[in-house]
mmCIF file of C-alpha atoms in Angstrom:
data_model
loop_
_atom_site.group_PDB
_atom_site.id
_atom_site.type_symbol
_atom_site.label_atom_id
_atom_site.label_comp_id
_atom_site.label_asym_id
_atom_site.label_seq_id
_atom_site.Cartn_x
_atom_site.Cartn_y
_atom_site.Cartn_z
ATOM 1 C CA GLN G 11 124.517 102.295 108.351
ATOM 2 C CA VAL G 12 120.772 102.410 108.807
ATOM 3 C CA GLN G 13 118.510 105.860 108.056
ATOM 4 C CA LEU G 14 115.444 105.979 110.087
ATOM 5 C CA VAL G 15 112.178 108.176 109.842
ATOM 6 C CA GLU G 16 110.041 108.656 112.666
ATOM 7 C CA SER G 17 106.006 109.195 111.645
ATOM 8 C CA GLY G 18 102.841 109.422 113.211
ATOM 9 C CA GLY G 19 103.170 111.375 116.287
ATOM 10 C CA GLY G 20 101.217 114.544 117.031
ATOM 11 C CA LEU G 21 98.083 115.902 120.042
ATOM 12 C CA VAL G 22 96.002 113.209 121.843
ATOM 13 C CA GLN G 23 93.999 113.191 124.977
ATOM 14 C CA ALA G 24 95.071 111.146 127.780
ATOM 15 C CA GLY G 25 93.264 108.185 127.801
ATOM 16 C CA GLY G 26 93.678 108.075 123.724
ATOM 17 C CA SER G 27 95.843 106.008 121.494
ATOM 18 C CA LEU G 28 98.310 106.715 118.890
ATOM 19 C CA ARG G 29 100.882 105.200 116.626
ATOM 20 C CA LEU G 30 104.100 105.935 115.611
ATOM 21 C CA SER G 31 106.129 103.930 112.612
ATOM 22 C CA CYS G 32 109.735 104.392 112.363
ATOM 23 C CA ALA G 33 110.671 104.085 108.532
ATOM 24 C CA ALA G 34 114.339 102.406 107.883
ATOM 25 C CA SER G 35 116.917 102.494 104.739
ATOM 26 C CA GLY G 36 118.716 99.525 105.334
ATOM 27 C CA ARG G 37 120.026 97.239 103.262
ATOM 28 C CA THR G 38 120.135 94.387 106.169
ATOM 29 C CA PHE G 39 117.174 95.934 107.911
ATOM 30 C CA GLY G 40 115.818 92.679 109.201
ATOM 31 C CA SER G 41 119.268 92.066 111.253
ATOM 32 C CA TYR G 42 119.048 94.985 113.390
ATOM 33 C CA ASN G 43 117.379 95.438 117.129
ATOM 34 C CA MET G 44 115.216 98.316 116.580
ATOM 35 C CA GLY G 45 113.898 100.451 119.958
ATOM 36 C CA TRP G 46 112.314 103.585 120.626
ATOM 37 C CA PHE G 47 113.364 105.582 123.311
ATOM 38 C CA ARG G 48 111.863 109.364 124.682
ATOM 39 C CA GLN G 49 112.776 112.316 125.778
ATOM 40 C CA ALA G 50 110.813 115.236 127.608
ATOM 41 C CA PRO G 51 112.631 118.775 128.272
ATOM 42 C CA GLY G 52 114.958 118.603 130.751
ATOM 43 C CA LYS G 53 115.110 115.128 131.785
ATOM 44 C CA GLU G 54 117.600 112.386 130.618
ATOM 45 C CA ARG G 55 116.532 110.258 126.725
ATOM 46 C CA GLU G 56 114.308 106.946 128.288
ATOM 47 C CA PHE G 57 113.863 103.702 127.280
ATOM 48 C CA VAL G 58 110.771 102.532 126.075
ATOM 49 C CA ALA G 59 110.996 99.809 123.846
ATOM 50 C CA THR G 60 113.012 96.927 121.925
ATOM 51 C CA ILE G 61 112.380 94.237 119.478
ATOM 52 C CA LYS G 62 115.079 92.080 118.815
ATOM 53 C CA TRP G 63 116.007 90.747 115.385
ATOM 54 C CA SER G 64 114.668 87.673 116.766
ATOM 55 C CA GLY G 65 111.093 89.358 117.785
ATOM 56 C CA SER G 66 111.832 89.069 121.277
ATOM 57 C CA THR G 67 110.131 92.450 123.392
ATOM 58 C CA TYR G 68 111.170 94.473 126.368
ATOM 59 C CA TYR G 69 109.622 96.824 127.643
ATOM 60 C CA ALA G 70 109.779 99.663 130.123
ATOM 61 C CA ASP G 71 108.132 99.463 133.407
ATOM 62 C CA SER G 72 106.027 102.698 132.941
ATOM 63 C CA VAL G 73 104.644 101.856 129.673
ATOM 64 C CA LYS G 74 104.105 97.612 130.123
ATOM 65 C CA GLY G 75 100.816 97.120 128.938
ATOM 66 C CA ARG G 76 100.219 100.062 127.557
ATOM 67 C CA PHE G 77 102.762 100.469 124.659
ATOM 68 C CA THR G 78 103.555 97.903 121.982
ATOM 69 C CA ILE G 79 106.395 97.583 119.985
ATOM 70 C CA SER G 80 106.129 95.127 116.831
ATOM 71 C CA ARG G 81 108.099 95.010 112.929
ATOM 72 C CA ASP G 82 107.256 94.751 109.929
ATOM 73 C CA ASN G 83 110.991 93.292 108.121
ATOM 74 C CA ALA G 84 109.217 93.345 104.862
ATOM 75 C CA LYS G 85 108.443 96.806 104.679
ATOM 76 C CA ASN G 86 111.327 97.552 106.493
ATOM 77 C CA THR G 87 109.703 99.344 109.518
ATOM 78 C CA VAL G 88 108.942 99.452 113.067
ATOM 79 C CA TYR G 89 105.827 100.788 114.939
ATOM 80 C CA LEU G 90 105.140 101.861 118.086
ATOM 81 C CA GLN G 91 101.271 100.749 119.446
ATOM 82 C CA MET G 92 100.820 103.806 122.372
ATOM 83 C CA ASN G 93 97.243 103.005 124.329
ATOM 84 C CA SER G 94 96.185 104.666 127.267
ATOM 85 C CA LEU G 95 97.990 107.509 126.950
ATOM 86 C CA LYS G 96 99.113 109.812 130.198
ATOM 87 C CA PRO G 97 100.668 113.270 130.325
ATOM 88 C CA GLU G 98 103.994 112.387 131.628
ATOM 89 C CA ASP G 99 104.150 110.223 128.075
ATOM 90 C CA THR G 100 104.602 113.830 126.520
ATOM 91 C CA ALA G 101 107.929 113.316 125.165
ATOM 92 C CA ALA G 102 109.779 113.430 121.939
ATOM 93 C CA TYR G 103 110.067 109.781 120.963
ATOM 94 C CA TYR G 104 113.016 108.613 118.887
ATOM 95 C CA CYS G 105 113.720 105.077 117.053
ATOM 96 C CA ALA G 106 116.745 103.351 116.669
ATOM 97 C CA ALA G 107 118.659 100.496 115.237
ATOM 98 C CA GLY G 108 121.229 99.021 116.975
ATOM 99 C CA ARG G 109 123.442 95.607 115.804
ATOM 100 C CA PRO G 110 122.771 93.020 118.290
ATOM 101 C CA SER G 111 125.476 92.047 120.189
ATOM 102 C CA ALA G 112 127.145 89.471 122.159
ATOM 103 C CA SER G 113 125.730 91.170 126.016
ATOM 104 C CA GLY G 114 122.478 91.059 124.404
ATOM 105 C CA SER G 115 122.172 94.219 125.935
ATOM 106 C CA TYR G 116 118.824 96.123 124.479
ATOM 107 C CA SER G 117 118.371 99.070 126.908
ATOM 108 C CA LEU G 118 120.806 101.698 127.065
ATOM 109 C CA PRO G 119 121.105 104.980 123.990
ATOM 110 C CA ALA G 120 125.133 102.968 123.660
ATOM 111 C CA ASP G 121 123.058 100.064 122.613
ATOM 112 C CA PHE G 122 121.975 101.625 119.644
ATOM 113 C CA GLY G 123 123.831 103.454 117.035
ATOM 114 C CA SER G 124 121.326 105.124 114.294
ATOM 115 C CA TRP G 125 118.561 107.146 115.612
ATOM 116 C CA GLY G 126 115.828 108.864 114.010
ATOM 117 C CA GLN G 127 114.926 112.952 113.975
ATOM 118 C CA GLY G 128 112.489 112.132 116.349
ATOM 119 C CA THR G 129 108.775 112.895 116.775
ATOM 120 C CA GLN G 130 106.901 114.880 119.342
ATOM 121 C CA VAL G 131 103.962 113.447 120.630
ATOM 122 C CA THR G 132 101.632 115.750 123.623
ATOM 123 C CA VAL G 133 99.084 114.263 125.600
ATOM 124 C CA SER G 134 96.737 116.487 127.244
ATOM 125 C CA SER G 135 94.436 116.009 130.505
#
């Protein structure tokens, strides 16, 4: 229902920063939970962060304190500010949108029905 396009990926040195953007084309963007997932070669898609429609944020332990998710509903855009990047952060990063459910779940791929194409983040040592 919502179309998502990520941008901002690239190559960065360890300790550096990068900001990912996800532009949404959806009539009801403000009513969606928005999440970021990442997937490295040979690994499962991994939860990174979610910002719910209410503004509540949630982070994987591996990125807590380093990454910040935010949204600008007026611009239909969600951001992932990544600081203190580590080589293990290297992955394809995917933006996702999901309708809130009664359970309130926010960290599973099944919680999100729409996905972007992904943007590659590579962190060099």
